[in-house]
Tab-separated table of C-alpha atoms in Angstrom:
chain	number	residue	atom	x	y	z
A	1	UNK	CA	-48.654	113.229	138.784
A	2	UNK	CA	-49.250	116.981	138.608
A	3	UNK	CA	-52.884	118.060	138.425
A	4	UNK	CA	-53.398	121.385	136.732
A	5	UNK	CA	-56.269	123.842	137.083
A	6	UNK	CA	-57.252	124.994	133.599
A	7	UNK	CA	-59.799	127.652	134.579
A	8	UNK	CA	-62.251	128.569	137.333
A	9	UNK	CA	-65.367	130.682	137.810
A	10	UNK	CA	-67.406	131.814	140.807
A	11	UNK	CA	-70.906	133.145	141.440
A	12	UNK	CA	-71.755	134.176	144.982
A	13	UNK	CA	-73.562	136.848	147.024
A	14	UNK	CA	-70.605	139.199	146.528
A	15	UNK	CA	-70.414	138.864	142.778
A	16	UNK	CA	-71.977	137.148	139.798
A	17	UNK	CA	-68.517	136.702	138.297
A	18	UNK	CA	-64.895	136.337	139.379
A	19	UNK	CA	-64.035	140.002	138.630
A	20	UNK	CA	-66.984	141.092	140.797
A	21	UNK	CA	-65.821	138.782	143.594
A	22	UNK	CA	-62.350	140.322	143.447
A	23	UNK	CA	-63.800	143.825	143.552
A	24	UNK	CA	-66.022	143.033	146.545
A	25	UNK	CA	-63.176	141.494	148.498
A	26	UNK	CA	-60.894	144.426	147.745
A	27	UNK	CA	-63.490	146.964	148.895
A	28	UNK	CA	-64.833	144.991	151.885
A	29	UNK	CA	-68.261	144.848	150.266
A	30	UNK	CA	-70.232	142.070	151.965
A	31	UNK	CA	-73.055	140.188	150.284
A	32	UNK	CA	-74.901	139.557	153.545
A	33	UNK	CA	-78.442	140.927	153.954
A	34	UNK	CA	-81.274	140.453	156.443
A	35	UNK	CA	-83.101	137.168	155.912
A	36	UNK	CA	-85.545	137.563	153.023
A	37	UNK	CA	-86.217	133.918	152.119
A	38	UNK	CA	-89.962	133.596	151.379
A	39	UNK	CA	-91.766	131.759	154.154
A	40	UNK	CA	-89.027	132.256	156.742
A	41	UNK	CA	-89.185	134.726	159.620
A	42	UNK	CA	-85.937	133.657	161.285
A	43	UNK	CA	-83.951	136.625	162.569
A	44	UNK	CA	-80.633	136.157	160.802
A	45	UNK	CA	-78.518	137.405	157.910
A	46	UNK	CA	-78.031	135.520	154.652
A	47	UNK	CA	-75.929	135.647	151.504
A	48	UNK	CA	-78.354	135.605	148.563
A	49	UNK	CA	-77.673	135.574	144.799
A	50	UNK	CA	-80.556	137.670	143.494
A	51	UNK	CA	-79.773	136.995	139.807
A	52	UNK	CA	-80.944	133.377	140.185
A	53	UNK	CA	-84.549	134.558	139.910
A	54	UNK	CA	-83.901	135.666	136.322
A	55	UNK	CA	-83.124	132.092	135.164
A	56	UNK	CA	-86.529	130.598	134.341
A	57	UNK	CA	-86.162	128.606	131.119
A	58	UNK	CA	-84.732	125.281	132.271
A	59	UNK	CA	-87.792	123.210	131.353
A	60	UNK	CA	-87.831	119.792	133.029
A	61	UNK	CA	-84.690	120.783	134.943
A	62	UNK	CA	-86.251	123.851	136.586
A	63	UNK	CA	-85.199	124.391	140.199
A	64	UNK	CA	-83.512	127.236	142.005
A	65	UNK	CA	-80.407	125.115	142.535
A	66	UNK	CA	-80.108	124.244	138.850
A	67	UNK	CA	-80.750	127.883	137.950
A	68	UNK	CA	-77.767	128.900	140.091
A	69	UNK	CA	-75.632	126.212	138.442
A	70	UNK	CA	-76.617	127.545	135.003
A	71	UNK	CA	-75.877	131.110	136.079
A	72	UNK	CA	-72.459	130.069	137.376
A	73	UNK	CA	-71.552	128.182	134.214
A	74	UNK	CA	-72.283	131.247	132.098
A	75	UNK	CA	-69.539	133.252	133.844
A	76	UNK	CA	-66.059	133.686	132.396
A	77	UNK	CA	-64.839	131.327	129.683
A	78	UNK	CA	-65.772	127.998	131.300
A	79	UNK	CA	-68.375	126.961	128.706
A	80	UNK	CA	-66.179	127.986	125.782
A	81	UNK	CA	-63.234	126.077	127.213
A	82	UNK	CA	-65.406	122.998	127.771
A	83	UNK	CA	-66.562	123.175	124.152
A	84	UNK	CA	-62.943	123.208	122.937
A	85	UNK	CA	-62.020	120.323	125.252
A	86	UNK	CA	-64.964	118.264	123.979
A	87	UNK	CA	-63.660	118.775	120.444
A	88	UNK	CA	-60.200	117.594	121.517
A	89	UNK	CA	-61.056	114.652	123.778
A	90	UNK	CA	-64.697	113.822	123.032
A	91	UNK	CA	-67.502	114.410	125.523
A	92	UNK	CA	-67.231	110.893	126.991
A	93	UNK	CA	-63.638	111.573	128.081
A	94	UNK	CA	-64.654	114.460	130.322
A	95	UNK	CA	-66.161	113.888	133.771
A	96	UNK	CA	-68.308	115.963	136.097
A	97	UNK	CA	-68.094	115.998	139.903
A	98	UNK	CA	-70.323	118.449	141.787
A	99	UNK	CA	-70.622	119.056	145.508
A	100	UNK	CA	-73.978	119.967	147.038
A	101	UNK	CA	-75.725	119.531	150.353
A	102	UNK	CA	-79.279	120.329	149.272
A	103	UNK	CA	-79.408	119.201	145.626
A	104	UNK	CA	-82.760	120.624	144.416
A	105	UNK	CA	-84.678	120.286	147.678
A	106	UNK	CA	-85.910	123.840	147.050
A	107	UNK	CA	-88.030	122.481	144.200
A	108	UNK	CA	-89.313	119.620	146.341
A	109	UNK	CA	-90.375	122.120	149.005
A	110	UNK	CA	-92.259	124.072	146.328
A	111	UNK	CA	-93.945	120.922	145.074
A	112	UNK	CA	-95.240	119.916	148.507
A	113	UNK	CA	-96.363	123.453	149.309
A	114	UNK	CA	-98.353	123.490	146.056
A	115	UNK	CA	-100.035	120.100	146.397
A	116	UNK	CA	-103.513	119.921	144.920
A	117	UNK	CA	-105.748	117.355	146.637
A	118	UNK	CA	-102.622	115.533	147.739
A	119	UNK	CA	-101.305	115.180	144.187
A	120	UNK	CA	-98.187	116.708	142.639
A	121	UNK	CA	-98.961	119.175	139.878
A	122	UNK	CA	-97.561	118.274	136.475
A	123	UNK	CA	-94.820	120.917	136.520
A	124	UNK	CA	-93.313	119.306	139.609
A	125	UNK	CA	-93.163	115.776	138.220
A	126	UNK	CA	-89.424	115.980	137.685
A	127	UNK	CA	-87.674	112.720	138.606
A	128	UNK	CA	-84.318	114.101	137.448
A	129	UNK	CA	-84.671	117.099	139.761
A	130	UNK	CA	-86.066	115.419	142.903
A	131	UNK	CA	-82.869	113.390	142.982
A	132	UNK	CA	-79.682	113.597	145.086
A	133	UNK	CA	-77.561	113.392	141.926
A	134	UNK	CA	-79.450	116.234	140.215
A	135	UNK	CA	-76.569	118.768	140.376
A	136	UNK	CA	-74.099	116.604	138.456
A	137	UNK	CA	-76.731	115.370	135.995
A	138	UNK	CA	-77.878	118.908	135.268
A	139	UNK	CA	-74.336	120.240	134.807
A	140	UNK	CA	-73.541	117.361	132.436
A	141	UNK	CA	-76.740	118.131	130.499
A	142	UNK	CA	-76.019	121.871	130.371
A	143	UNK	CA	-72.417	121.491	129.209
A	144	UNK	CA	-72.832	118.529	126.858
A	145	UNK	CA	-70.418	116.376	128.855
A	146	UNK	CA	-71.247	112.655	128.624
A	147	UNK	CA	-68.518	111.107	130.777
A	148	UNK	CA	-69.060	109.924	134.362
A	149	UNK	CA	-71.094	112.312	136.514
A	150	UNK	CA	-71.046	112.253	140.318
A	151	UNK	CA	-72.579	114.386	143.059
A	152	UNK	CA	-70.783	114.432	146.412
A	153	UNK	CA	-72.718	115.292	149.552
A	154	UNK	CA	-70.542	115.396	152.636
A	155	UNK	CA	-72.131	118.564	154.019
A	156	UNK	CA	-69.791	121.561	154.108
A	157	UNK	CA	-66.782	119.706	152.658
A	158	UNK	CA	-68.692	118.539	149.568
A	159	UNK	CA	-67.202	120.832	146.946
A	160	UNK	CA	-63.701	120.652	148.387
A	161	UNK	CA	-63.749	116.867	148.061
A	162	UNK	CA	-64.586	117.209	144.347
A	163	UNK	CA	-60.946	118.209	143.778
A	164	UNK	CA	-59.672	115.067	145.506
A	165	UNK	CA	-62.040	112.823	143.554
A	166	UNK	CA	-61.225	114.659	140.327
A	167	UNK	CA	-57.512	114.131	140.890
A	168	UNK	CA	-58.054	110.394	141.415
A	169	UNK	CA	-60.118	110.148	138.210
A	170	UNK	CA	-57.273	111.771	136.279
A	171	UNK	CA	-54.560	109.717	137.968
A	172	UNK	CA	-56.403	106.502	137.106
A	173	UNK	CA	-56.952	107.645	133.489
A	174	UNK	CA	-60.703	107.285	133.887
A	175	UNK	CA	-61.098	110.611	132.068
A	176	UNK	CA	-58.840	113.249	130.506
A	177	UNK	CA	-60.517	116.329	131.990
A	178	UNK	CA	-62.783	116.819	135.007
A	179	UNK	CA	-65.212	119.674	135.537
A	180	UNK	CA	-65.454	120.006	139.314
A	181	UNK	CA	-67.740	122.366	141.151
A	182	UNK	CA	-70.282	123.030	143.817
A	183	UNK	CA	-73.728	124.564	143.955
A	184	UNK	CA	-76.081	125.101	146.878
A	185	UNK	CA	-79.052	127.389	147.331
A	186	UNK	CA	-80.928	128.625	150.353
A	187	UNK	CA	-84.171	126.865	151.189
A	188	UNK	CA	-86.426	126.465	154.209
A	189	UNK	CA	-85.062	123.039	155.134
A	190	UNK	CA	-81.551	124.448	155.469
A	191	UNK	CA	-82.481	127.646	157.282
A	192	UNK	CA	-84.799	125.980	159.771
A	193	UNK	CA	-82.453	123.029	160.227
A	194	UNK	CA	-79.562	125.251	161.292
A	195	UNK	CA	-81.930	127.373	163.369
A	196	UNK	CA	-83.016	124.258	165.265
A	197	UNK	CA	-79.344	123.615	166.084
A	198	UNK	CA	-79.154	127.173	167.512
A	199	UNK	CA	-76.273	127.987	165.160
A	200	UNK	CA	-77.625	131.027	163.314
A	201	UNK	CA	-76.583	134.537	164.276
A	202	UNK	CA	-78.996	137.466	164.304
A	203	UNK	CA	-76.075	139.694	163.284
A	204	UNK	CA	-73.513	139.590	160.454
A	205	UNK	CA	-71.082	136.808	161.360
A	206	UNK	CA	-67.698	137.537	162.979
A	207	UNK	CA	-65.327	134.595	162.375
A	208	UNK	CA	-62.703	134.147	165.107
A	209	UNK	CA	-63.841	137.262	166.972
A	210	UNK	CA	-64.232	136.921	170.727
A	211	UNK	CA	-67.850	138.112	170.414
A	212	UNK	CA	-68.903	135.775	167.586
A	213	UNK	CA	-72.275	134.170	168.213
A	214	UNK	CA	-73.154	132.067	165.207
A	215	UNK	CA	-73.158	131.634	161.464
A	216	UNK	CA	-74.909	133.201	158.477
A	217	UNK	CA	-75.953	130.939	155.617
A	218	UNK	CA	-75.421	131.730	151.950
A	219	UNK	CA	-75.663	130.313	148.449
A	220	UNK	CA	-73.098	130.060	145.676
A	221	UNK	CA	-71.889	128.192	142.637
A	222	UNK	CA	-68.321	127.617	141.525
A	223	UNK	CA	-66.553	125.551	138.894
A	224	UNK	CA	-63.006	124.562	137.956
A	225	UNK	CA	-61.532	122.472	135.160
A	226	UNK	CA	-58.802	119.968	136.026
A	227	UNK	CA	-56.405	118.079	133.769
A	228	UNK	CA	-53.113	116.212	133.957
A	229	UNK	CA	-50.427	118.898	133.750
A	230	UNK	CA	-49.317	119.574	130.199
A	231	UNK	CA	-52.090	117.626	128.477
A	232	UNK	CA	-53.315	120.747	126.652
A	233	UNK	CA	-52.273	124.360	126.149
A	234	UNK	CA	-55.034	125.505	128.502
A	235	UNK	CA	-53.685	126.574	131.887
A	236	UNK	CA	-54.226	129.052	134.686
A	237	UNK	CA	-50.683	128.495	135.958
A	238	UNK	CA	-52.073	126.894	139.135
A	239	UNK	CA	-51.772	123.293	140.242
A	240	UNK	CA	-53.587	121.160	142.806
A	241	UNK	CA	-50.529	120.227	144.826
A	242	UNK	CA	-52.144	118.139	147.538
A	243	UNK	CA	-55.368	117.105	149.198
A	244	UNK	CA	-56.330	115.446	152.450
A	245	UNK	CA	-59.574	113.822	153.531
A	246	UNK	CA	-60.749	112.364	156.811
A	247	UNK	CA	-63.912	111.421	158.648
A	248	UNK	CA	-63.604	111.466	162.413
A	249	UNK	CA	-67.314	110.609	162.963
A	250	UNK	CA	-67.127	112.067	166.450
A	251	UNK	CA	-70.627	113.584	166.427
A	252	UNK	CA	-73.401	114.323	163.930
A	253	UNK	CA	-72.853	118.092	164.031
A	254	UNK	CA	-70.005	118.889	166.461
A	255	UNK	CA	-66.337	118.559	165.414
A	256	UNK	CA	-63.912	116.487	167.456
A	257	UNK	CA	-62.966	118.740	170.411
A	258	UNK	CA	-59.250	118.340	169.632
A	259	UNK	CA	-59.690	118.541	165.885
A	260	UNK	CA	-58.219	115.081	165.279
A	261	UNK	CA	-59.942	114.546	161.939
A	262	UNK	CA	-59.101	118.049	160.773
A	263	UNK	CA	-55.455	117.482	161.760
A	264	UNK	CA	-55.330	114.308	159.648
A	265	UNK	CA	-56.833	116.157	156.720
A	266	UNK	CA	-54.289	118.989	156.910
A	267	UNK	CA	-51.312	116.656	157.391
A	268	UNK	CA	-52.369	114.417	154.508
A	269	UNK	CA	-52.595	117.425	152.201
A	270	UNK	CA	-49.136	118.638	153.204
A	271	UNK	CA	-47.627	115.153	152.825
A	272	UNK	CA	-49.208	114.652	149.408
A	273	UNK	CA	-47.897	118.059	148.310
A	274	UNK	CA	-44.437	117.306	149.711
A	275	UNK	CA	-44.509	120.535	151.702
A	276	UNK	CA	-43.755	121.640	155.240
A	277	UNK	CA	-46.198	123.842	157.157
A	278	UNK	CA	-43.764	126.745	156.729
A	279	UNK	CA	-44.178	126.493	152.931
A	280	UNK	CA	-47.833	127.553	153.151
A	281	UNK	CA	-48.176	131.301	152.657
A	282	UNK	CA	-51.924	131.622	153.224
A	283	UNK	CA	-54.793	129.520	154.611
A	284	UNK	CA	-58.424	130.234	153.829
A	285	UNK	CA	-59.884	128.920	157.067
A	286	UNK	CA	-63.211	127.112	157.351
A	287	UNK	CA	-64.023	129.824	159.915
A	288	UNK	CA	-67.805	129.599	160.212
A	289	UNK	CA	-68.113	132.006	163.174
A	290	UNK	CA	-69.548	129.349	165.472
A	291	UNK	CA	-68.115	129.241	168.986
A	292	UNK	CA	-66.839	125.664	168.792
A	293	UNK	CA	-65.665	125.367	165.179
A	294	UNK	CA	-63.550	128.508	165.156
A	295	UNK	CA	-61.930	127.664	168.478
A	296	UNK	CA	-61.004	124.123	167.411
A	297	UNK	CA	-59.741	125.094	163.967
A	298	UNK	CA	-57.879	128.137	165.266
A	299	UNK	CA	-56.026	126.173	167.948
A	300	UNK	CA	-55.144	123.449	165.479
A	301	UNK	CA	-53.739	125.856	162.903
A	302	UNK	CA	-51.686	127.687	165.534
A	303	UNK	CA	-50.206	124.341	166.653
A	304	UNK	CA	-49.303	123.195	163.151
A	305	UNK	CA	-48.253	126.376	161.342
A	306	UNK	CA	-45.695	129.111	162.035
A	307	UNK	CA	-46.578	132.790	162.375
A	308	UNK	CA	-45.394	133.364	158.799
A	309	UNK	CA	-48.532	131.588	157.551
A	310	UNK	CA	-51.262	134.196	157.156
A	311	UNK	CA	-54.903	133.195	157.656
A	312	UNK	CA	-58.390	134.548	157.152
A	313	UNK	CA	-62.014	133.519	156.898
A	314	UNK	CA	-64.079	134.956	154.038
A	315	UNK	CA	-67.512	133.825	155.236
A	316	UNK	CA	-68.430	137.335	156.415
A	317	UNK	CA	-68.567	138.235	152.711
A	318	UNK	CA	-70.531	135.262	151.371
A	319	UNK	CA	-72.084	133.562	154.355
A	320	UNK	CA	-71.542	129.850	154.826
A	321	UNK	CA	-72.487	128.489	151.402
A	322	UNK	CA	-72.635	124.890	152.678
A	323	UNK	CA	-72.096	122.425	149.835
A	324	UNK	CA	-70.642	125.242	147.711
A	325	UNK	CA	-68.309	126.537	150.441
A	326	UNK	CA	-65.416	124.295	149.427
A	327	UNK	CA	-65.270	125.439	145.800
A	328	UNK	CA	-65.998	129.085	146.656
A	329	UNK	CA	-63.161	129.258	149.155
A	330	UNK	CA	-60.830	127.162	146.986
A	331	UNK	CA	-61.326	129.752	144.235
A	332	UNK	CA	-60.646	132.608	146.658
A	333	UNK	CA	-57.479	130.838	147.827
A	334	UNK	CA	-56.307	130.020	144.282
A	335	UNK	CA	-56.940	133.591	143.219
A	336	UNK	CA	-54.536	134.848	145.890
A	337	UNK	CA	-51.769	133.262	143.792
A	338	UNK	CA	-52.792	135.562	140.942
A	339	UNK	CA	-53.881	138.778	142.655
A	340	UNK	CA	-51.301	138.705	145.476
A	341	UNK	CA	-54.035	140.054	147.743
A	342	UNK	CA	-54.684	138.068	150.915
A	343	UNK	CA	-58.198	139.057	152.035
A	344	UNK	CA	-58.620	140.200	155.586
A	345	UNK	CA	-61.049	138.563	157.984
A	346	UNK	CA	-64.061	140.857	157.708
A	347	UNK	CA	-65.880	141.806	160.955
A	348	UNK	CA	-62.906	140.713	163.060
A	349	UNK	CA	-62.699	143.397	165.746
A	350	UNK	CA	-61.041	141.501	168.598
A	351	UNK	CA	-59.411	138.112	168.079
A	352	UNK	CA	-60.593	135.444	170.516
A	353	UNK	CA	-58.079	135.523	173.399
A	354	UNK	CA	-57.862	131.718	173.293
A	355	UNK	CA	-56.329	131.854	169.797
A	356	UNK	CA	-52.855	132.785	168.575
A	357	UNK	CA	-53.092	133.136	164.790
A	358	UNK	CA	-51.591	135.393	162.135
A	359	UNK	CA	-55.041	136.660	161.202
A	360	UNK	CA	-55.982	140.250	160.499
A	361	UNK	CA	-59.076	142.231	159.627
A	362	UNK	CA	-57.051	144.095	156.989
A	363	UNK	CA	-55.884	142.891	153.605
A	364	UNK	CA	-52.245	141.943	153.150
A	365	UNK	CA	-50.322	142.261	149.902
A	366	UNK	CA	-47.966	139.324	149.476
A	367	UNK	CA	-46.505	137.193	146.699
A	368	UNK	CA	-47.648	133.655	147.533
A	369	UNK	CA	-46.430	130.338	146.143
A	370	UNK	CA	-48.595	127.907	148.088
A	371	UNK	CA	-52.046	128.356	149.612
A	372	UNK	CA	-54.351	126.066	151.564
A	373	UNK	CA	-58.069	125.916	152.196
A	374	UNK	CA	-59.944	123.965	154.883
A	375	UNK	CA	-63.497	122.636	154.624
A	376	UNK	CA	-64.927	120.805	157.622
A	377	UNK	CA	-68.437	119.342	157.475
A	378	UNK	CA	-71.011	117.713	159.713
A	379	UNK	CA	-70.177	114.196	160.845
A	380	UNK	CA	-66.471	114.997	160.773
A	381	UNK	CA	-66.202	115.046	156.971
A	382	UNK	CA	-63.005	117.029	156.511
A	383	UNK	CA	-61.099	118.098	153.415
A	384	UNK	CA	-57.988	120.220	152.968
A	385	UNK	CA	-56.630	121.395	149.613
A	386	UNK	CA	-53.213	122.832	148.727
A	387	UNK	CA	-52.730	124.864	145.553
A	388	UNK	CA	-49.511	126.264	144.167
A	389	UNK	CA	-47.966	127.972	141.201
A	390	UNK	CA	-46.796	125.714	138.401
C-alpha cells in the first residue's frame, strides 16, 4: 500500500515557517545562539524559537511545549487542510501521533520552582499537561481531531517513528488520515542532563568534522498529514516509500560501536521501499556532532551506500531538536524532492579522516527521486525513513 504525504509544515530556530526554513538553508543562516535559557549558565549554543513566548492564551493547556505545537500548527495550510479532511471523513476517522522527549516538563519545572509552602499554585494544577501524552492530547484538542491520539517517546527517534506508526494505522484501516508530528522545547532538565553526559559543545556544532567536540540542543515543531495514496485530491506529490525501526539496546546513551541496530533500520527501510542503496539520491544524516555517533553513522553509511549518494547533517542550523529532530529532518529531506537543493553540511571544514562519505559543506543542486533520513536515539532506538516522488 502506498502512503502519501498530503502536506507538511515546520517551525524551528531557522524559521517559523517552511518558506523561512528554505531561505535559511539556502543562505547558510544558522539559528544557533549562545545559551540564553533562564536559570542555566551552561557554556553552550542552542537553537531557540523566540516566537513561542508570544503564545500565552492556551488556558488549562498552557506550557511552552504546547505553545510551540500551537505555533507550528498555525504555519502553512495544515489547519485548513485538517478542517476539510474532518468534513470528508469525520473527526473520529483521523488520528494523531506526536513524537516528543520532554512532553511539557518545562511547565512541571516552573510549577516546582514556584511552590508556595510546598503546594502547587492553582495555575499549575494541570493534569492534562503534567502528562507524558500531553503533546498528542493537546494537538488533538487544538485541531478538533477525535480519533486515536498517541505520543511516542523514544528519545531522538520519536518523531521519525510517528511515520512508521502512522503508516501501520492506515494499512490496518484504523483511520483514514493521520496527523503525525513532533514537538520538543528546551528546558533545564534537558540541558543539564546532556551537560552531565559531557555531550554539549561550547561552540557551534560541526557534524562529521575532525574537530567536532559535541552537540548543541534545539527546539522545534513539525507536522505532516498522511493518507492512503489516492484517497483524496490532496497531495504533495511525495510518498512514504519505506521505514525501518530497530532497538539494539546496547547501552543507555551510547550507540552500538558497529552500528548494528542502525544497519537493521536502514536495511529494513530499503527493503520495505523495494530499493537498492544506489537508488537513494540523498541522506539527511542523524549527524549530531558527537565524536562517537558521527563516526559510527558515517562508517555505516560509507559501507552501505555508493559515492553517488550525497549526504549532509543539518543540525548546525537547528541544533539537535531531540524528540522533534525526526520530523524536522524528514521535512528537510522531503523538501529536497521539491526544491532540488541538497543542503550542505554547515560548519564542516575538514571531514574526519576516518570517514569516506560524499558529504560537502556546500549545497548541491540535483534532481532527486528518493531521499532517506536517519534518526538514532538513546537506548538504541533507531528509525530510518525513505521518501520518494509519486
